[in-house]
One Martini backbone bead per residue (centre of mass of N, CA, C, O) as a GRO file, in nm:
protein
  253
    1MET     BB    1  -0.430  21.813  -5.657
    2GLU     BB    2  -0.392  22.037  -5.938
    3ALA     BB    3  -0.194  22.121  -6.227
    4LYS     BB    4  -0.236  22.349  -6.493
    5ILE     BB    5  -0.077  22.353  -6.820
    6THR     BB    6  -0.072  22.630  -7.058
    7SER     BB    7  -0.046  22.730  -7.379
    8VAL     BB    8  -0.059  23.091  -7.500
    9TYR     BB    9   0.244  23.121  -7.635
   10ASP     BB   10   0.349  23.048  -7.972
   11GLU     BB   11   0.448  22.952  -8.286
   12GLY     BB   12   0.229  22.741  -8.223
   13ALA     BB   13  -0.098  22.590  -8.302
   14VAL     BB   14  -0.378  22.441  -8.273
   15GLU     BB   15  -0.553  22.276  -8.479
   16GLY     BB   16  -0.877  22.404  -8.552
   17THR     BB   17  -0.816  22.693  -8.438
   18PRO     BB   18  -0.804  23.051  -8.349
   19LEU     BB   19  -0.532  23.034  -8.261
   20ILE     BB   20  -0.223  23.204  -8.214
   21GLY     BB   21   0.084  23.197  -8.383
   22ALA     BB   22   0.387  23.333  -8.230
   23GLU     BB   23   0.646  23.500  -8.133
   24GLY     BB   24   0.695  23.338  -7.824
   25PHE     BB   25   0.604  23.328  -7.459
   26SER     BB   26   0.339  23.143  -7.275
   27VAL     BB   27   0.217  23.038  -6.946
   28LEU     BB   28  -0.043  22.867  -6.773
   29ILE     BB   29  -0.109  22.842  -6.420
   30GLU     BB   30  -0.337  22.611  -6.251
   31ILE     BB   31  -0.460  22.634  -5.901
   32GLY     BB   32  -0.746  22.643  -5.903
   33SER     BB   33  -0.789  22.992  -5.872
   34ASN     BB   34  -0.493  23.004  -5.940
   35LYS     BB   35  -0.320  23.239  -6.164
   36ILE     BB   36  -0.023  23.192  -6.362
   37LEU     BB   37   0.184  23.401  -6.561
   38PHE     BB   38   0.438  23.298  -6.792
   39ASP     BB   39   0.472  23.529  -6.953
   40THR     BB   40   0.359  23.748  -7.264
   41GLY     BB   41   0.497  23.773  -7.504
   42ARG     BB   42   0.507  24.007  -7.768
   43ARG     BB   43   0.189  24.048  -7.828
   44GLY     BB   44  -0.092  24.162  -7.680
   45ARG     BB   45  -0.320  24.083  -7.887
   46TYR     BB   46  -0.251  23.781  -7.890
   47LEU     BB   47  -0.279  23.723  -7.595
   48MET     BB   48  -0.577  23.813  -7.566
   49HIS     BB   49  -0.693  23.620  -7.773
   50ASN     BB   50  -0.607  23.351  -7.639
   51LEU     BB   51  -0.730  23.396  -7.361
   52SER     BB   52  -1.021  23.429  -7.457
   53PHE     BB   53  -1.052  23.146  -7.588
   54LEU     BB   54  -0.968  23.022  -7.287
   55ASP     BB   55  -1.138  23.186  -7.069
   56ILE     BB   56  -0.936  23.437  -6.993
   57GLU     BB   57  -0.931  23.692  -6.784
   58PRO     BB   58  -0.731  23.938  -6.673
   59GLU     BB   59  -0.852  23.936  -6.369
   60MET     BB   60  -0.780  23.622  -6.315
   61ILE     BB   61  -0.495  23.709  -6.276
   62ASN     BB   62  -0.262  23.704  -6.005
   63THR     BB   63   0.018  23.635  -6.164
   64VAL     BB   64   0.343  23.741  -6.280
   65VAL     BB   65   0.615  23.597  -6.472
   66ILE     BB   66   0.942  23.701  -6.563
   67SER     BB   67   1.221  23.563  -6.697
   68HIS     BB   68   1.293  23.790  -6.919
   69GLY     BB   69   1.357  24.088  -7.131
   70HIS     BB   70   1.258  23.979  -7.378
   71LYS     BB   71   1.014  24.053  -7.600
   72GLY     BB   72   0.887  23.750  -7.617
   73HIS     BB   73   0.817  23.784  -7.281
   74ALA     BB   74   0.730  24.114  -7.221
   75GLY     BB   75   0.547  24.255  -7.451
   76GLY     BB   76   0.239  24.195  -7.320
   77LEU     BB   77   0.215  24.352  -7.045
   78ASP     BB   78   0.091  24.627  -7.106
   79THR     BB   79  -0.179  24.521  -7.216
   80LEU     BB   80  -0.267  24.361  -6.970
   81LEU     BB   81  -0.284  24.608  -6.780
   82ARG     BB   82  -0.495  24.771  -6.956
   83GLU     BB   83  -0.721  24.531  -6.913
   84ARG     BB   84  -0.715  24.630  -6.621
   85GLU     BB   85  -0.818  24.751  -6.292
   86THR     BB   86  -0.603  24.600  -6.133
   87PRO     BB   87  -0.340  24.518  -5.983
   88LEU     BB   88  -0.020  24.344  -6.048
   89LEU     BB   89   0.173  24.077  -5.977
   90ILE     BB   90   0.537  24.098  -6.039
   91TYR     BB   91   0.792  23.882  -6.140
   92ALA     BB   92   1.151  23.976  -6.165
   93PRO     BB   93   1.443  24.006  -6.278
   94ARG     BB   94   1.638  24.276  -6.281
   95PHE     BB   95   1.730  24.274  -6.594
   96ALA     BB   96   1.427  24.277  -6.701
   97MET     BB   97   1.399  24.603  -6.622
   98GLY     BB   98   1.651  24.717  -6.699
   99THR     BB   99   1.957  24.918  -6.677
  100LYS     BB  100   1.830  25.207  -6.611
  101THR     BB  101   1.507  25.182  -6.616
  102MET     BB  102   1.219  25.030  -6.555
  103PHE     BB  103   1.061  25.232  -6.787
  104GLY     BB  104   1.238  25.216  -7.016
  105THR     BB  105   1.376  25.194  -7.368
  106GLY     BB  106   1.650  24.997  -7.322
  107GLY     BB  107   1.490  24.759  -7.220
  108GLY     BB  108   1.291  24.540  -7.110
  109ILE     BB  109   1.052  24.636  -6.923
  110GLN     BB  110   0.755  24.798  -7.071
  111ILE     BB  111   0.574  25.067  -6.913
  112GLY     BB  112   0.346  25.282  -6.892
  113GLU     BB  113   0.314  25.554  -6.689
  114ASP     BB  114  -0.011  25.545  -6.680
  115ILE     BB  115   0.024  25.220  -6.552
  116ALA     BB  116   0.233  25.180  -6.314
  117ASP     BB  117   0.019  25.128  -6.072
  118LYS     BB  118  -0.044  24.822  -6.187
  119ALA     BB  119   0.265  24.753  -6.104
  120ASP     BB  120   0.379  24.495  -5.883
  121ILE     BB  121   0.714  24.482  -5.846
  122VAL     BB  122   0.924  24.192  -5.793
  123GLU     BB  123   1.236  24.106  -5.714
  124ILE     BB  124   1.452  23.856  -5.818
  125ASN     BB  125   1.716  23.685  -5.608
  126ASP     BB  126   1.569  23.414  -5.531
  127TRP     BB  127   1.419  23.175  -5.419
  128LYS     BB  128   1.047  23.139  -5.465
  129GLU     BB  129   0.737  23.096  -5.317
  130ILE     BB  130   0.427  23.188  -5.490
  131ALA     BB  131   0.299  22.904  -5.435
  132ASP     BB  132   0.179  22.613  -5.388
  133LYS     BB  133   0.443  22.441  -5.531
  134VAL     BB  134   0.557  22.725  -5.648
  135PHE     BB  135   0.863  22.816  -5.815
  136VAL     BB  136   1.119  23.057  -5.830
  137SER     BB  137   1.413  23.115  -5.948
  138ALA     BB  138   1.707  23.200  -5.948
  139PRO     BB  139   1.902  23.386  -6.118
  140MET     BB  140   2.055  23.338  -6.437
  141ASP     BB  141   2.331  23.366  -6.614
  142ILE     BB  142   2.334  23.489  -6.981
  143GLY     BB  143   2.467  23.743  -7.032
  144LYS     BB  144   2.485  24.073  -7.091
  145GLU     BB  145   2.343  24.153  -6.826
  146GLU     BB  146   2.170  23.879  -6.794
  147THR     BB  147   1.870  23.712  -6.679
  148GLU     BB  148   1.715  23.391  -6.569
  149SER     BB  149   1.403  23.245  -6.494
  150PHE     BB  150   1.228  22.974  -6.343
  151ILE     BB  151   0.994  22.709  -6.301
  152VAL     BB  152   0.867  22.510  -6.020
  153ILE     BB  153   0.692  22.207  -5.978
  154ARG     BB  154   0.581  22.021  -5.695
  155SER     BB  155   0.517  21.716  -5.746
  156ARG     BB  156   0.445  21.397  -5.664
  157LYS     BB  157   0.698  21.295  -5.855
  158GLY     BB  158   0.824  21.585  -5.873
  159PRO     BB  159   0.996  21.793  -6.047
  160ILE     BB  160   0.894  22.072  -6.264
  161VAL     BB  161   0.986  22.237  -6.550
  162ILE     BB  162   0.956  22.591  -6.645
  163SER     BB  163   1.095  22.713  -6.953
  164SER     BB  164   1.155  22.947  -7.189
  165CYS     BB  165   1.496  22.892  -7.278
  166SER     BB  166   1.762  22.812  -7.131
  167HIS     BB  167   2.029  22.991  -7.173
  168ALA     BB  168   2.227  22.853  -6.956
  169GLY     BB  169   2.125  22.563  -6.964
  170ALA     BB  170   1.993  22.259  -6.893
  171ASP     BB  171   2.213  22.161  -6.699
  172LYS     BB  172   2.189  22.401  -6.496
  173VAL     BB  173   1.895  22.364  -6.431
  174MET     BB  174   1.910  22.076  -6.322
  175GLU     BB  175   2.115  22.140  -6.092
  176ALA     BB  176   1.943  22.352  -5.945
  177VAL     BB  177   1.716  22.156  -5.873
  178LYS     BB  178   1.883  21.949  -5.718
  179SER     BB  179   1.986  22.150  -5.501
  180LYS     BB  180   1.695  22.233  -5.395
  181PHE     BB  181   1.524  21.926  -5.405
  182GLY     BB  182   1.708  21.649  -5.443
  183ALA     BB  183   1.613  21.645  -5.757
  184TYR     BB  184   1.545  21.573  -6.059
  185PRO     BB  185   1.362  21.635  -6.313
  186HIS     BB  186   1.079  21.468  -6.481
  187GLY     BB  187   1.009  21.753  -6.612
  188TYR     BB  188   0.976  21.953  -6.929
  189VAL     BB  189   0.883  22.294  -7.004
  190GLY     BB  190   0.949  22.442  -7.318
  191GLY     BB  191   1.246  22.605  -7.385
  192LEU     BB  192   1.552  22.535  -7.603
  193HIS     BB  193   1.813  22.700  -7.677
  194MET     BB  194   2.018  22.650  -7.965
  195GLY     BB  195   2.107  22.791  -8.209
  196LYS     BB  196   2.386  22.699  -8.294
  197LYS     BB  197   2.436  22.379  -8.344
  198GLU     BB  198   2.155  22.219  -8.298
  199LYS     BB  199   2.221  21.920  -8.323
  200THR     BB  200   2.427  21.899  -8.094
  201LYS     BB  201   2.248  22.024  -7.870
  202ALA     BB  202   2.001  21.838  -7.892
  203GLU     BB  203   2.150  21.574  -7.832
  204ALA     BB  204   2.260  21.659  -7.554
  205VAL     BB  205   1.986  21.711  -7.419
  206ALA     BB  206   1.862  21.434  -7.466
  207ASN     BB  207   2.081  21.279  -7.307
  208LEU     BB  208   2.036  21.422  -7.041
  209PHE     BB  209   1.741  21.337  -6.996
  210SER     BB  210   1.797  21.034  -7.004
  211GLU     BB  211   2.006  21.019  -6.765
  212LYS     BB  212   1.783  21.180  -6.560
  213ASN     BB  213   1.484  21.090  -6.611
  214CYS     BB  214   1.361  21.313  -6.817
  215ASN     BB  215   1.038  21.211  -6.970
  216SER     BB  216   0.852  21.483  -6.953
  217LEU     BB  217   0.804  21.637  -7.268
  218TYR     BB  218   0.725  21.997  -7.339
  219ILE     BB  219   0.804  22.148  -7.641
  220ASN     BB  220   0.921  22.483  -7.752
  221HIS     BB  221   0.989  22.753  -7.926
  222CYS     BB  222   1.340  22.788  -7.940
  223THR     BB  223   1.392  22.498  -8.030
  224GLY     BB  224   1.247  22.417  -8.272
  225VAL     BB  225   1.191  22.203  -8.521
  226ASN     BB  226   1.478  22.084  -8.544
  227GLY     BB  227   1.533  22.037  -8.245
  228ILE     BB  228   1.303  21.833  -8.206
  229MET     BB  229   1.394  21.633  -8.420
  230TYR     BB  230   1.672  21.567  -8.290
  231MET     BB  231   1.554  21.466  -8.022
  232ARG     BB  232   1.385  21.231  -8.153
  233ALA     BB  233   1.631  21.070  -8.258
  234VAL     BB  234   1.688  20.985  -7.953
  235LEU     BB  235   1.378  20.957  -7.802
  236GLY     BB  236   1.161  20.973  -7.996
  237ILE     BB  237   0.856  21.071  -8.094
  238LYS     BB  238   0.719  21.025  -7.794
  239GLY     BB  239   0.953  21.180  -7.622
  240VAL     BB  240   0.841  21.451  -7.777
  241ASN     BB  241   0.632  21.717  -7.710
  242ASN     BB  242   0.425  21.932  -7.819
  243PHE     BB  243   0.358  22.303  -7.717
  244TYR     BB  244   0.113  22.448  -7.814
  245VAL     BB  245  -0.129  22.648  -7.849
  246GLY     BB  246  -0.368  22.482  -7.629
  247SER     BB  247  -0.193  22.318  -7.472
  248SER     BB  248  -0.219  22.060  -7.206
  249ILE     BB  249  -0.143  21.984  -6.860
  250SER     BB  250  -0.158  21.752  -6.579
  251VAL     BB  251  -0.070  21.760  -6.224
  252ASP     BB  252   0.011  21.612  -5.935
  253LEU     BB  253   0.047  21.739  -5.583
   0.00000   0.00000   0.00000
C-alpha cells in the first residue's frame, strides 16, 4: 500500500502547467480511495482551480485537516464546502476556530452560516489517528493564543512529517514525533517558517535534519526561496527538494 502526497497550494507551481502558485499551503494525501486535504490555501478559487486540474472533485475529499487558523491555511475552506453537496469532516485545533465564536469574523476558520451544516468540525486536543497510518499531532503552542498541528504518516521506513509552517520550531516537531513513535522522522514535507534571521535559522534547521538523519526533504511555502537556498548550502542542492503545486511523492506504508 502506498500514500501519495501532492502539493495543491503553494507560492510556486510546476512549470509548463496551468496550475496556479499563490500565497498559502495545501497538501493532498491519498491512500487508496481515501483523500485527506491538509489545509486549504488562502483563496478558494485558486484551490478549486488546482484541484480540478489534478482531477480531484470536491466530493472526492473525505477529510480536511486545518493546521492553524492563519488565512493562508484556512481561507479556501468556505469555497470548498460550497462546492460540495455533502458534509465534510474537518479536524482543527481549538484556536484555529477563532477565539470568540467558531464562525466569527475575528480570525480563525470562517464559514458562512448558510453552509455551517456542511462542516462537521472535530476539535484536535491530542494525537489522533484519522486514517490507517495517518496521524494528526496534538496542538503545539505557537504564541498569541494560537496552536498548530501537523500530520505524520507512519511509512514502512518510519515517520514522515507533513507540516504547514512548523511555527513552534522544527526541533520541537522532531522531538514530538520521537516521543510519540519512538523514532525521529526520516522525511519532512512542507513549510519551515524562517521569519527574521532566515540564514541563521535555515542553517540550524538543515543541521538538525542532518544530525537526525531526516534526509527526505520536500520543502515549500513559508520556508521561502532564500531559506531553501541557505538549507542547500548545508545539505547540497539535491538534499532539499522543491515541493511546488503539482509536485508529488509516494511512500510505502
